[in-house]
CSV table of C-alpha atoms in Angstrom, one decimal:
chain,number,residue,atom,x,y,z
E,523,LYS,CA,117.9,79.2,87.3
E,524,THR,CA,118.2,77.3,90.6
E,525,SER,CA,115.1,75.5,91.8
E,526,MET,CA,114.5,76.4,95.7
E,527,ALA,CA,111.8,73.7,96.1
E,528,GLY,CA,111.8,72.8,99.7
E,529,ALA,CA,114.4,75.4,100.6
E,530,SER,CA,111.9,77.7,102.6
E,531,MET,CA,112.2,78.3,106.2
E,532,ARG,CA,115.7,77.2,106.7
E,533,ALA,CA,118.7,79.2,107.6
E,534,GLY,CA,121.5,79.0,105.2
E,535,VAL,CA,119.6,79.1,101.8
E,536,ARG,CA,121.9,79.9,98.7
E,537,ALA,CA,121.0,80.1,95.1
E,538,ARG,CA,123.3,80.5,92.3
E,539,GLY,CA,122.8,81.6,88.9
E,540,ALA,CA,123.2,84.4,86.3
E,541,GLY,CA,121.6,87.9,86.7
E,542,ARG,CA,119.3,89.8,84.0
E,543,GLY,CA,122.6,90.9,82.1
E,544,GLY,CA,123.9,87.6,81.6
E,545,GLY,CA,127.3,86.4,82.9
E,546,GLN,CA,128.1,84.3,85.8
E,547,SER,CA,126.9,85.9,89.2
E,548,GLU,CA,126.1,84.4,92.5
E,549,LEU,CA,122.9,85.1,94.1
E,550,ALA,CA,122.4,84.5,97.8
E,551,ALA,CA,119.7,84.7,100.4
E,552,GLU,CA,121.1,83.4,104.0
E,553,LEU,CA,119.7,83.7,107.4
E,554,GLY,CA,122.4,83.4,109.9
E,555,LYS,CA,122.2,82.6,113.8
E,556,ASP,CA,122.3,86.2,114.4
E,557,GLY,CA,119.0,86.7,112.9
E,558,VAL,CA,120.4,88.8,110.0
E,559,LEU,CA,119.0,87.9,106.6
E,560,ARG,CA,121.9,88.3,103.7
E,561,VAL,CA,121.0,88.8,100.3
E,562,ARG,CA,123.5,89.2,97.4
E,563,GLY,CA,123.2,89.8,93.9
E,564,GLY,CA,126.2,89.3,91.6
E,565,LYS,CA,127.7,90.5,88.3
E,566,GLY,CA,124.5,90.6,86.4
E,567,ASP,CA,121.5,92.9,86.7
E,568,ASN,CA,119.2,91.7,89.5
E,569,ASP,CA,115.9,92.3,90.4
E,570,LEU,CA,115.8,91.7,94.1
E,571,SER,CA,112.9,92.2,96.4
E,572,VAL,CA,112.4,91.4,99.9
E,573,SER,CA,109.0,91.6,101.1
E,574,LYS,CA,106.3,89.9,103.4
E,575,ASP,CA,103.8,87.2,102.2
E,576,ALA,CA,100.3,86.7,103.3
E,577,SER,CA,101.5,84.6,106.3
E,578,GLY,CA,103.8,87.1,107.2
E,579,ASN,CA,106.9,85.2,106.3
E,580,VAL,CA,109.8,87.2,104.6
E,581,VAL,CA,110.3,86.4,101.0
E,582,VAL,CA,113.5,86.7,99.3
E,583,LYS,CA,113.4,86.8,95.3
E,584,ASP,CA,115.2,87.7,92.1
E,585,GLY,CA,112.7,88.4,89.3
E,586,ASP,CA,110.3,85.5,89.5
E,587,GLN,CA,112.7,83.1,91.1
E,588,THR,CA,112.3,82.7,94.9
E,589,LEU,CA,115.4,82.6,96.7
E,590,GLY,CA,114.3,81.7,100.0
E,591,THR,CA,111.3,82.1,102.6
E,592,PHE,CA,112.0,82.8,106.3
E,593,ALA,CA,109.7,83.0,109.4
E,594,ALA,CA,109.6,86.5,110.2
E,595,ASP,CA,110.3,85.9,114.1
E,596,GLN,CA,113.7,84.7,113.2
E,597,VAL,CA,114.6,88.0,111.1
E,598,LYS,CA,115.8,90.6,113.1
E,599,ALA,CA,117.6,92.6,110.1
E,600,VAL,CA,117.7,92.7,106.4
E,601,HIS,CA,121.2,93.3,104.5
E,602,VAL,CA,120.9,93.5,100.8
E,603,HIS,CA,124.1,94.1,98.5
E,604,GLY,CA,123.3,94.2,94.9
E,605,GLY,CA,126.8,93.8,93.8
E,606,ARG,CA,127.9,94.8,90.2
E,607,GLY,CA,125.2,95.5,87.6
E,608,ALA,CA,122.6,97.7,87.0
E,609,ASP,CA,120.3,96.2,89.9
E,610,THR,CA,116.7,96.9,90.7
E,611,ILE,CA,116.4,96.3,94.6
E,612,LYS,CA,112.8,96.6,96.7
E,613,VAL,CA,112.7,96.3,100.1
E,614,ASP,CA,109.3,96.3,102.1
E,615,VAL,CA,109.3,94.2,105.3
E,616,GLY,CA,107.6,96.4,107.8
E,617,ASP,CA,108.5,98.7,110.7
E,618,ASP,CA,109.7,96.2,113.2
E,619,ILE,CA,113.0,94.7,111.0
E,620,ALA,CA,116.0,96.8,110.6
E,621,VAL,CA,117.0,97.3,107.1
E,622,ARG,CA,120.6,98.0,105.2
E,623,VAL,CA,120.8,98.3,101.4
E,624,ARG,CA,124.1,98.9,99.5
E,625,GLY,CA,123.4,99.2,95.7
E,626,GLY,CA,127.4,98.3,94.6
E,627,ARG,CA,128.9,99.3,91.6
E,628,GLY,CA,126.3,99.8,88.5
E,629,GLY,CA,123.3,102.3,88.1
E,630,ASP,CA,121.0,101.0,90.8
E,631,ASP,CA,117.3,101.6,91.5
E,632,VAL,CA,116.8,101.4,95.1
E,633,GLU,CA,113.4,101.3,97.1
E,634,VAL,CA,112.9,101.0,100.6
E,635,ASP,CA,109.3,101.0,102.4
E,636,GLY,CA,109.6,101.4,105.9
E,637,GLY,CA,111.7,99.5,108.1
E,638,LYS,CA,113.8,100.3,111.4
E,639,ASP,CA,117.1,102.1,111.5
E,640,VAL,CA,116.9,102.3,107.8
E,641,PHE,CA,120.4,102.6,106.2
E,642,VAL,CA,120.9,103.1,102.1
E,643,ARG,CA,124.2,103.6,100.2
E,644,GLY,CA,124.3,103.6,96.4
E,645,GLY,CA,127.6,102.8,95.5
E,646,ARG,CA,129.3,103.9,92.1
E,647,GLY,CA,127.1,104.6,89.1
E,648,LYS,CA,124.1,107.0,88.7
E,649,ASP,CA,121.6,105.6,91.1
E,650,THR,CA,117.9,106.3,92.1
E,651,LEU,CA,117.4,105.9,96.1
E,652,LYS,CA,113.9,106.1,97.1
E,653,ALA,CA,112.9,105.7,100.8
E,654,VAL,CA,109.5,105.9,101.9
E,655,GLY,CA,108.1,106.3,105.3
E,656,VAL,CA,111.3,106.2,107.0
E,657,THR,CA,112.0,107.8,110.4
E,658,GLY,CA,115.7,108.3,112.0
E,659,GLY,CA,117.3,106.7,108.7
E,660,LYS,CA,120.3,107.6,106.6
E,661,VAL,CA,120.4,107.7,102.7
E,662,MET,CA,123.5,108.7,101.0
E,663,GLY,CA,124.3,108.5,97.3
E,664,GLY,CA,127.9,107.6,96.2
E,665,ARG,CA,130.4,108.3,93.2
E,666,GLY,CA,127.8,109.4,90.6
E,667,ASP,CA,125.1,111.8,89.8
E,668,ASP,CA,122.1,110.4,92.1
E,669,ASP,CA,118.3,110.8,92.4
E,670,ILE,CA,117.6,110.9,95.9
E,671,ASP,CA,114.0,110.9,97.1
E,672,VAL,CA,113.2,110.6,100.9
E,673,SER,CA,109.9,111.1,102.8
E,674,GLY,CA,109.8,110.9,106.8
E,675,ASP,CA,111.0,112.5,109.5
E,676,ASP,CA,114.3,112.8,111.4
E,677,ASN,CA,116.5,111.3,108.4
E,678,THR,CA,120.0,112.1,107.3
E,679,VAL,CA,120.4,112.3,103.6
E,680,GLY,CA,123.1,113.2,101.3
E,681,GLY,CA,125.0,112.9,98.3
E,682,VAL,CA,128.9,112.1,98.2
E,683,LEU,CA,130.4,112.5,94.8
E,684,GLY,CA,128.8,114.1,91.6
E,685,ASP,CA,125.9,116.4,91.4
E,686,ASN,CA,123.1,115.0,92.9
E,687,SER,CA,119.3,115.7,92.9
E,688,ILE,CA,117.7,115.5,96.6
E,689,SER,CA,114.2,115.6,97.6
E,690,VAL,CA,113.0,115.1,101.2
E,691,ASP,CA,109.5,115.4,102.7
E,692,GLY,CA,109.1,115.5,106.0
E,693,GLN,CA,110.0,117.2,109.2
E,694,GLY,CA,113.5,117.3,111.3
E,695,ASN,CA,115.4,116.0,108.5
E,696,THR,CA,119.2,117.1,107.9
E,697,ILE,CA,120.4,117.4,104.2
E,698,LEU,CA,124.0,117.2,103.8
E,699,THR,CA,125.4,118.6,100.4
E,700,ARG,CA,129.1,119.0,99.0
E,701,ASN,CA,130.6,122.0,97.5
E,702,GLY,CA,127.2,123.4,96.3
E,703,ASN,CA,126.6,120.8,93.3
E,704,ASP,CA,123.8,119.4,94.6
E,705,THR,CA,120.0,120.3,93.8
E,706,VAL,CA,117.7,120.0,96.8
E,707,VAL,CA,114.0,120.2,97.5
E,708,ALA,CA,113.1,120.1,101.2
E,709,PRO,CA,109.9,121.9,102.2
E,710,GLY,CA,109.3,121.6,105.7
E,711,ASP,CA,111.2,122.4,109.1
E,712,ASN,CA,114.4,120.8,107.7
E,713,THR,CA,118.1,121.6,107.8
E,714,VAL,CA,120.3,121.7,104.6
E,715,LYS,CA,124.0,122.0,105.6
E,716,ASN,CA,127.0,122.2,103.1
E,717,VAL,CA,130.2,120.0,104.0
E,718,ARG,CA,132.9,120.9,101.6
E,719,GLN,CA,134.8,117.5,101.8
E,720,ALA,CA,133.3,114.1,100.8
E,721,ARG,CA,135.3,112.3,103.7
E,722,ASP,CA,133.5,114.6,106.2
E,723,LEU,CA,130.2,114.2,104.8
E,724,CYS,CA,130.6,110.2,104.8
E,725,SER,CA,132.0,110.7,108.3
E,726,GLU,CA,128.6,112.7,109.3
E,727,LEU,CA,126.2,110.2,107.6
E,728,GLN,CA,127.6,106.8,108.8
E,729,GLY,CA,131.2,106.8,110.3
E,730,ARG,CA,134.5,106.6,108.4
E,731,THR,CA,134.6,102.6,109.0
E,732,MET,CA,131.5,102.2,106.9
E,733,ILE,CA,131.8,104.2,103.7
E,734,ARG,CA,133.5,101.8,101.3
E,735,GLY,CA,131.7,99.4,99.1
């Protein structure tokens, strides 16, 4: 694995190496001038985490390997793309940073704790998607039978293709299902809406220009 010693607190930090599943992959943690911290996995099975340390800095890891450490006041948003492989992705950066996670191809395990303007997309494969304490976010599955678990209020949640299991705990959430193939558990004042076509469901969740990946 690539050593990241001396790379902390800098924009444009990049690490290359192999994921847990073997084979060549490229791991990257880069902070752009726009304040977006972009984290990418590769072809292997990555164990990606983005969290804050005791000093409040944002730390990106793949397993025990630190990909980069960034001053929190420079990070406006975190965008994570797992890439190919069965990835584990966990993001916990507080409620003042926007969070966007795309699992990519493969059966991924994604968890987001809090965050601002949260968007989670599973991608291809049987994914497990969990969003905790999220308000006004969007969480959607992909091509596969996904398990989706969301707690919080005023979120939009849905599967796309496959028979999905959707659990929502909170108030004012909208759960979008397709063709009656999804199992939904949503106690509280929430709305379940059936959308017949996958393209219409994607459009309601996030807009047609953003559904690929």
